[in-house]
Structure formats: C-alpha cells, structure tokens
Amino acid sequence: MKTRTGLIHHGLQKITAPGLGVNTPVHRASTIVSPDFETYLNRFDNDRVYNDVVYGAVGTRNAFALAEAVAALEGGYKTVVTSSGLSACTVALAALLKQGDHVLVTDTVYGPTRLFCDEVLSRFGVEVEYFEPTIGGAIGERIKSDTAVVFLEAPGSLTFEMHDLPAISAAAKAAGVITVLDNTWATPLYFKPLENQIDVSVQAGTKYVAGHSDLVIGLITVADEKLHRAIANHARYLGDVAGPDDCYLALRGLRTMSLRLEQQYQSALQVVEWLFQRAEVKAVLYPPHTSDPGHALWKRDFSGGSSLFGLVLHCSDIDSIGRFVDALEYFQIGSSWGGFESLVAANIPPLGRRLIKWESVPCLLRFHIGLEDPQDLIDDIAGALKQLPAD
Ligand SMILES: Cc1ncc(COP(=O)(O)O)c(C=O)c1O
C-alpha cells in the first residue's frame, strides 16, 4: 500500500455490525465497565493494557485508532500517543534513561525539551551533554560507556541546522546506544526515521498531523516491542494521556496531511525564493533551498520539506522589525506551526544554547506558510518590508 493510501485507510473503524460510520466515534470514557467479576480482576493481565481499552487514562478507542494509523505511516511496531508534543519528547527520554546514565542531546533541540533535560533529567542523576548539529559520525567520540540515548532534532529548532542523521545513527548503533529523533518538521512523509536506523520517532502531532491549530498531542513510534513496552509503561506511570476528542481530531487531520503538507511545502519554496531576491534579507534558514548550508544533507536524506523557516533581516533595529511584523496582514503573530494558517514568531536571543552562539541578530523571525495563495503572502511581506528603514 502506498503512503497516501495508508493515510486514508489505516485506523478506520472496524465494521463489525450494520449502521457504523467510517470514523471511530469519539469515545469519552474514564471508567471502562467489565461484563463480570473475573474480567474486572483480570483487566490488566497479559497484554490487555497495551492492546485493549481498559481505563480512560491508558487510552480510549480513539487513541488506539490514531496510534494504529501513525504506526503504519511510520513503518513502526507501535505508536504511543501522549498529551503534547513536548511530553512525547520527555516521556521518550525519561523512559529510556535512568540515574547514572549519560545522554547526548543536539544543541539546537526545541527549547522546552532542553529545559526538561537541564531541570528534570539532571535532577534525577542523568548527565546531559549537548553536541553541535554538525557533528556527524564524530558523535562516536562523545559516546561513553554509560551513554544510553542520543536525542536528535533535524533540522534544529529556530536555526534549522541539518544533522547527518545516517552517520549519527550508525555511530550510535555501533555503540549500542538508542537514538531518538524529534521529526516534527519533516514528518514521516518526508523522512522515515525507523527506516534510517533511528530507534524512536517523535512527532508533535499538534503541528502538521492535527493541522488545524486546535489541539496539542504527541506521537512516539518505535521499532520494536521492548521499546514500546518501556515507553508505553512510562506514559502510564506518569498518567500522560491524550483525550479522545484530541485523538479524533488528530486522526481526522492525518487523513489530509499529505495534501496540506505538499501544498504548504511548495508555497514555502515560492516565498523563500522570493525572499532571497530582496535586499532587506540577510538570510533565510531553510534546508530545501539550494543556498542553505544543510541543503546537501537535506537533499540526500529527505524527500520534501515543511513550511517553517527562519528569516534574518539586515535591519538590526528591533522597533523597525516590530513595525514590519505588525504590518503583516495574513501572518498572525503566534507560536506553534503546522496549521492551515500562516504565522510569524520572533525569538529574542539568548536561546540558552551552549555551543551554537547567535550573535549580531537582534531577533530571529520564524515564518510558517499556511494554505493561503502564496502570491498574497508575498505581497503581504513586500508591503510590510516598507516599514524597514531605507539604507
Ligand atoms: C520541534 C518541536 N518539537 C516539539 C514541540 C512541542 O509540541 P507541543 O506544542 O505539542 O508540546 C514543538 C512545538 O513547537 C516543536 O517545535
């Protein structure tokens, strides 16, 4: 089955009786009732907790349907659905690490994942070390006898550095170290982590999967049963669960993800190409563009791109940049991304990064291209650029 067909057919409601709809209805439940005493006593026995609906806090039918569809898309063994993209990162990390372990984390990791490493993992006796996104196979030299996990995100948050994922995962595999990739940007449509020797694929389903800016949800997909048990159990111990309405909406979003993402990718390419012609633009951070330092890696490993990129202007006056942002009509100002609408966000240094320094830029703008006509978006940016002072 081709990917696009799978997006439509995986996780559909099983038709076991007449009168059922296509989609699994929203199954709002805390209590799951047992037909008799014995079934109740045995409700957590064997594999039921992993495969059946036994209690609302360990997943409803909607979570199982979403998990089935995402696991198939990723080519994975199973998917664990969590309450947010951030918790997908933190649950995966905490499930795979213990006191005394060493974890290697890319320096351009999503900021709140970094906070979790620094504030929580460190407190629980895990040694956290950051590495440069350009490290490639030399990650092998940082791996120690107690290294348990390498945590990756490609391209990096805000600054969009590509990582040599095959070289890093090969070095980790050779040393018996588990690799986890936050693959939210590319999604499994444009890069399949598990087919590239990465053990755990994490997505903030909040973004392109859900696609409509109206929920938060996390997705962790693994290659084998052992990893699934470790991560599913950890989510259970923490009581980390996604509600049925959010699972329903995320699965509905998944059905149209390939169409939305392809359109948004093409529109982003058009907007980025235009931005490069503008004298006001110092840099656009977008690996699918040929001028990006990560372009060769992107081209080798990814089959497409999402619609999120960084923009650096020559202007170093923060008030003028503010006027430029405020003058945009179609780009709302807001965090998150992956929805149908265009967004702009501004990130003021310092980022708390240790290795990648960010100098001479008062603020880095992050653009998300939505499903509007790209020409309208270009015209909008062109109009707003007039707010910047002439040289
Ligand atoms: C790369 C990346 N990973 C994870 C997350 C967290 O997702 P959520 O907002 O669902 O917690 C984000 C959110 O912006 C993100 O950009």
PDB file of N, CA, C and O in Angstrom, residues 204-217 246 248-261 264 332 336-341 343 368 371:
ATOM      1  N   ALA A 204       5.498  16.068  17.292  1.00  0.00           N
ATOM      2  CA  ALA A 204       4.444  16.862  17.902  1.00  0.00           C
ATOM      3  C   ALA A 204       3.277  16.788  16.911  1.00  0.00           C
ATOM      4  O   ALA A 204       3.268  17.468  15.890  1.00  0.00           O
ATOM      5  N   GLY A 205       2.311  15.939  17.204  1.00  0.00           N
ATOM      6  CA  GLY A 205       1.147  15.774  16.330  1.00  0.00           C
ATOM      7  C   GLY A 205       0.313  17.044  16.270  1.00  0.00           C
ATOM      8  O   GLY A 205      -0.517  17.228  15.376  1.00  0.00           O
ATOM      9  N   THR A 206       0.581  17.923  17.221  1.00  0.00           N
ATOM     10  CA  THR A 206      -0.002  19.263  17.269  1.00  0.00           C
ATOM     11  C   THR A 206       0.156  20.006  15.945  1.00  0.00           C
ATOM     12  O   THR A 206      -0.700  20.828  15.591  1.00  0.00           O
ATOM     13  N   LYS A 207       1.266  19.726  15.237  1.00  0.00           N
ATOM     14  CA  LYS A 207       1.628  20.558  14.076  1.00  0.00           C
ATOM     15  C   LYS A 207       0.932  20.031  12.812  1.00  0.00           C
ATOM     16  O   LYS A 207      -0.257  20.173  12.684  1.00  0.00           O
ATOM     17  N   TYR A 208       1.683  19.375  11.914  1.00  0.00           N
ATOM     18  CA  TYR A 208       1.082  19.033  10.618  1.00  0.00           C
ATOM     19  C   TYR A 208       0.064  17.892  10.700  1.00  0.00           C
ATOM     20  O   TYR A 208      -0.818  17.805   9.855  1.00  0.00           O
ATOM     21  N   VAL A 209       0.201  17.003  11.678  1.00  0.00           N
ATOM     22  CA  VAL A 209      -0.773  15.896  11.766  1.00  0.00           C
ATOM     23  C   VAL A 209      -2.149  16.468  12.070  1.00  0.00           C
ATOM     24  O   VAL A 209      -3.104  16.299  11.303  1.00  0.00           O
ATOM     25  N   ALA A 210      -2.265  17.183  13.170  1.00  0.00           N
ATOM     26  CA  ALA A 210      -3.557  17.786  13.524  1.00  0.00           C
ATOM     27  C   ALA A 210      -3.921  18.841  12.472  1.00  0.00           C
ATOM     28  O   ALA A 210      -5.044  18.862  11.959  1.00  0.00           O
ATOM     29  N   GLY A 211      -2.982  19.731  12.197  1.00  0.00           N
ATOM     30  CA  GLY A 211      -3.095  20.609  11.031  1.00  0.00           C
ATOM     31  C   GLY A 211      -4.073  21.768  11.112  1.00  0.00           C
ATOM     32  O   GLY A 211      -4.217  22.508  10.156  1.00  0.00           O
ATOM     33  N   HIS A 212      -4.760  21.935  12.231  1.00  0.00           N
ATOM     34  CA  HIS A 212      -5.780  22.985  12.285  1.00  0.00           C
ATOM     35  C   HIS A 212      -5.653  23.878  13.508  1.00  0.00           C
ATOM     36  O   HIS A 212      -6.612  24.570  13.888  1.00  0.00           O
ATOM     37  N   SER A 213      -4.510  23.838  14.169  1.00  0.00           N
ATOM     38  CA  SER A 213      -4.184  24.757  15.282  1.00  0.00           C
ATOM     39  C   SER A 213      -5.210  24.714  16.410  1.00  0.00           C
ATOM     40  O   SER A 213      -5.473  25.737  17.039  1.00  0.00           O
ATOM     41  N   ASP A 214      -5.779  23.536  16.643  1.00  0.00           N
ATOM     42  CA  ASP A 214      -6.816  23.494  17.678  1.00  0.00           C
ATOM     43  C   ASP A 214      -6.625  22.401  18.729  1.00  0.00           C
ATOM     44  O   ASP A 214      -7.553  22.076  19.467  1.00  0.00           O
ATOM     45  N   LEU A 215      -5.420  21.831  18.794  1.00  0.00           N
ATOM     46  CA  LEU A 215      -5.171  20.831  19.836  1.00  0.00           C
ATOM     47  C   LEU A 215      -3.671  20.615  19.998  1.00  0.00           C
ATOM     48  O   LEU A 215      -2.889  20.993  19.127  1.00  0.00           O
ATOM     49  N   VAL A 216      -3.293  20.007  21.144  1.00  0.00           N
ATOM     50  CA  VAL A 216      -1.903  19.558  21.316  1.00  0.00           C
ATOM     51  C   VAL A 216      -1.915  18.049  21.548  1.00  0.00           C
ATOM     52  O   VAL A 216      -2.776  17.531  22.270  1.00  0.00           O
ATOM     53  N   ILE A 217      -0.949  17.377  20.937  1.00  0.00           N
ATOM     54  CA  ILE A 217      -0.882  15.911  21.059  1.00  0.00           C
ATOM     55  C   ILE A 217       0.524  15.440  20.674  1.00  0.00           C
ATOM     56  O   ILE A 217       1.201  16.101  19.876  1.00  0.00           O
ATOM     57  N   ASP A 246      -9.212  15.013  21.186  1.00  0.00           N
ATOM     58  CA  ASP A 246      -7.975  15.405  20.508  1.00  0.00           C
ATOM     59  C   ASP A 246      -7.473  14.283  19.596  1.00  0.00           C
ATOM     60  O   ASP A 246      -6.978  14.537  18.495  1.00  0.00           O
ATOM     61  N   TYR A 248      -9.338  12.047  18.127  1.00  0.00           N
ATOM     62  CA  TYR A 248     -10.253  12.014  16.983  1.00  0.00           C
ATOM     63  C   TYR A 248      -9.852  13.081  15.960  1.00  0.00           C
ATOM     64  O   TYR A 248      -9.736  12.821  14.760  1.00  0.00           O
ATOM     65  N   LEU A 249      -9.631  14.300  16.458  1.00  0.00           N
ATOM     66  CA  LEU A 249      -9.288  15.401  15.539  1.00  0.00           C
ATOM     67  C   LEU A 249      -7.921  15.187  14.892  1.00  0.00           C
ATOM     68  O   LEU A 249      -7.720  15.512  13.717  1.00  0.00           O
ATOM     69  N   ALA A 250      -6.974  14.640  15.662  1.00  0.00           N
ATOM     70  CA  ALA A 250      -5.646  14.394  15.087  1.00  0.00           C
ATOM     71  C   ALA A 250      -5.742  13.357  13.968  1.00  0.00           C
ATOM     72  O   ALA A 250      -5.118  13.503  12.912  1.00  0.00           O
ATOM     73  N   LEU A 251      -6.544  12.326  14.178  1.00  0.00           N
ATOM     74  CA  LEU A 251      -6.691  11.310  13.127  1.00  0.00           C
ATOM     75  C   LEU A 251      -7.406  11.902  11.908  1.00  0.00           C
ATOM     76  O   LEU A 251      -7.057  11.601  10.761  1.00  0.00           O
ATOM     77  N   ARG A 252      -8.353  12.782  12.137  1.00  0.00           N
ATOM     78  CA  ARG A 252      -9.017  13.439  11.009  1.00  0.00           C
ATOM     79  C   ARG A 252      -8.014  14.299  10.238  1.00  0.00           C
ATOM     80  O   ARG A 252      -8.015  14.338   9.008  1.00  0.00           O
ATOM     81  N   GLY A 253      -7.134  14.982  10.986  1.00  0.00           N
ATOM     82  CA  GLY A 253      -6.106  15.793  10.330  1.00  0.00           C
ATOM     83  C   GLY A 253      -5.156  14.937   9.505  1.00  0.00           C
ATOM     84  O   GLY A 253      -4.765  15.305   8.394  1.00  0.00           O
ATOM     85  N   LEU A 254      -4.802  13.777  10.053  1.00  0.00           N
ATOM     86  CA  LEU A 254      -3.851  12.895   9.365  1.00  0.00           C
ATOM     87  C   LEU A 254      -4.344  12.502   7.968  1.00  0.00           C
ATOM     88  O   LEU A 254      -3.561  12.354   7.039  1.00  0.00           O
ATOM     89  N   ARG A 255      -5.652  12.354   7.822  1.00  0.00           N
ATOM     90  CA  ARG A 255      -6.210  11.924   6.522  1.00  0.00           C
ATOM     91  C   ARG A 255      -5.834  12.874   5.390  1.00  0.00           C
ATOM     92  O   ARG A 255      -5.685  12.455   4.247  1.00  0.00           O
ATOM     93  N   THR A 256      -5.700  14.166   5.689  1.00  0.00           N
ATOM     94  CA  THR A 256      -5.421  15.150   4.631  1.00  0.00           C
ATOM     95  C   THR A 256      -4.000  15.715   4.719  1.00  0.00           C
ATOM     96  O   THR A 256      -3.664  16.676   4.031  1.00  0.00           O
ATOM     97  N   MET A 257      -3.183  15.114   5.577  1.00  0.00           N
ATOM     98  CA  MET A 257      -1.862  15.705   5.817  1.00  0.00           C
ATOM     99  C   MET A 257      -1.012  15.773   4.552  1.00  0.00           C
ATOM    100  O   MET A 257      -0.317  16.768   4.319  1.00  0.00           O
ATOM    101  N   SER A 258      -1.057  14.744   3.710  1.00  0.00           N
ATOM    102  CA  SER A 258      -0.149  14.766   2.555  1.00  0.00           C
ATOM    103  C   SER A 258      -0.518  15.903   1.601  1.00  0.00           C
ATOM    104  O   SER A 258       0.360  16.567   1.052  1.00  0.00           O
ATOM    105  N   LEU A 259      -1.810  16.158   1.437  1.00  0.00           N
ATOM    106  CA  LEU A 259      -2.221  17.262   0.551  1.00  0.00           C
ATOM    107  C   LEU A 259      -1.806  18.607   1.128  1.00  0.00           C
ATOM    108  O   LEU A 259      -1.277  19.471   0.421  1.00  0.00           O
ATOM    109  N   ARG A 260      -2.079  18.784   2.424  1.00  0.00           N
ATOM    110  CA  ARG A 260      -1.755  20.076   3.042  1.00  0.00           C
ATOM    111  C   ARG A 260      -0.256  20.321   3.021  1.00  0.00           C
ATOM    112  O   ARG A 260       0.227  21.393   2.653  1.00  0.00           O
ATOM    113  N   LEU A 261       0.491  19.289   3.433  1.00  0.00           N
ATOM    114  CA  LEU A 261       1.937  19.479   3.558  1.00  0.00           C
ATOM    115  C   LEU A 261       2.580  19.744   2.198  1.00  0.00           C
ATOM    116  O   LEU A 261       3.443  20.622   2.072  1.00  0.00           O
ATOM    117  N   GLN A 264       1.786  23.284   1.248  1.00  0.00           N
ATOM    118  CA  GLN A 264       2.490  24.259   2.093  1.00  0.00           C
ATOM    119  C   GLN A 264       3.995  24.278   1.773  1.00  0.00           C
ATOM    120  O   GLN A 264       4.628  25.327   1.781  1.00  0.00           O
ATOM    121  N   GLN A 332      -0.470  35.873  11.201  1.00  0.00           N
ATOM    122  CA  GLN A 332      -0.775  36.191  12.595  1.00  0.00           C
ATOM    123  C   GLN A 332       0.480  35.938  13.431  1.00  0.00           C
ATOM    124  O   GLN A 332       1.334  35.133  13.061  1.00  0.00           O
ATOM    125  N   SER A 336       3.786  27.959  17.814  1.00  0.00           N
ATOM    126  CA  SER A 336       3.326  26.735  17.170  1.00  0.00           C
ATOM    127  C   SER A 336       3.301  26.936  15.651  1.00  0.00           C
ATOM    128  O   SER A 336       3.661  28.008  15.137  1.00  0.00           O
ATOM    129  N   TRP A 337       2.936  25.897  14.938  1.00  0.00           N
ATOM    130  CA  TRP A 337       3.009  25.881  13.476  1.00  0.00           C
ATOM    131  C   TRP A 337       2.358  24.598  12.991  1.00  0.00           C
ATOM    132  O   TRP A 337       1.889  23.802  13.797  1.00  0.00           O
ATOM    133  N   GLY A 338       2.294  24.414  11.684  1.00  0.00           N
ATOM    134  CA  GLY A 338       1.744  23.175  11.124  1.00  0.00           C
ATOM    135  C   GLY A 338       0.257  23.264  10.830  1.00  0.00           C
ATOM    136  O   GLY A 338      -0.323  22.318  10.302  1.00  0.00           O
ATOM    137  N   GLY A 339      -0.378  24.388  11.185  1.00  0.00           N
ATOM    138  CA  GLY A 339      -1.807  24.538  10.916  1.00  0.00           C
ATOM    139  C   GLY A 339      -2.042  25.050   9.500  1.00  0.00           C
ATOM    140  O   GLY A 339      -1.125  25.180   8.685  1.00  0.00           O
ATOM    141  N   PHE A 340      -3.291  25.382   9.197  1.00  0.00           N
ATOM    142  CA  PHE A 340      -3.660  25.820   7.850  1.00  0.00           C
ATOM    143  C   PHE A 340      -3.316  27.278   7.597  1.00  0.00           C
ATOM    144  O   PHE A 340      -3.347  27.747   6.468  1.00  0.00           O
ATOM    145  N   GLU A 341      -2.973  28.012   8.661  1.00  0.00           N
ATOM    146  CA  GLU A 341      -2.800  29.454   8.540  1.00  0.00           C
ATOM    147  C   GLU A 341      -1.329  29.867   8.656  1.00  0.00           C
ATOM    148  O   GLU A 341      -0.541  29.205   9.319  1.00  0.00           O
ATOM    149  N   LEU A 343       1.826  32.071   9.936  1.00  0.00           N
ATOM    150  CA  LEU A 343       2.172  32.646  11.242  1.00  0.00           C
ATOM    151  C   LEU A 343       3.548  33.262  11.171  1.00  0.00           C
ATOM    152  O   LEU A 343       4.392  32.861  10.364  1.00  0.00           O
ATOM    153  N   HIS A 368       5.814  30.633   9.292  1.00  0.00           N
ATOM    154  CA  HIS A 368       5.123  29.400   8.927  1.00  0.00           C
ATOM    155  C   HIS A 368       4.174  29.737   7.779  1.00  0.00           C
ATOM    156  O   HIS A 368       3.340  30.643   7.894  1.00  0.00           O
ATOM    157  N   LEU A 371      -1.968  27.715   4.080  1.00  0.00           N
ATOM    158  CA  LEU A 371      -2.616  27.291   2.831  1.00  0.00           C
ATOM    159  C   LEU A 371      -3.176  28.451   2.009  1.00  0.00           C
ATOM    160  O   LEU A 371      -3.892  28.227   1.032  1.00  0.00           O
TER     161      LEU A 371
END
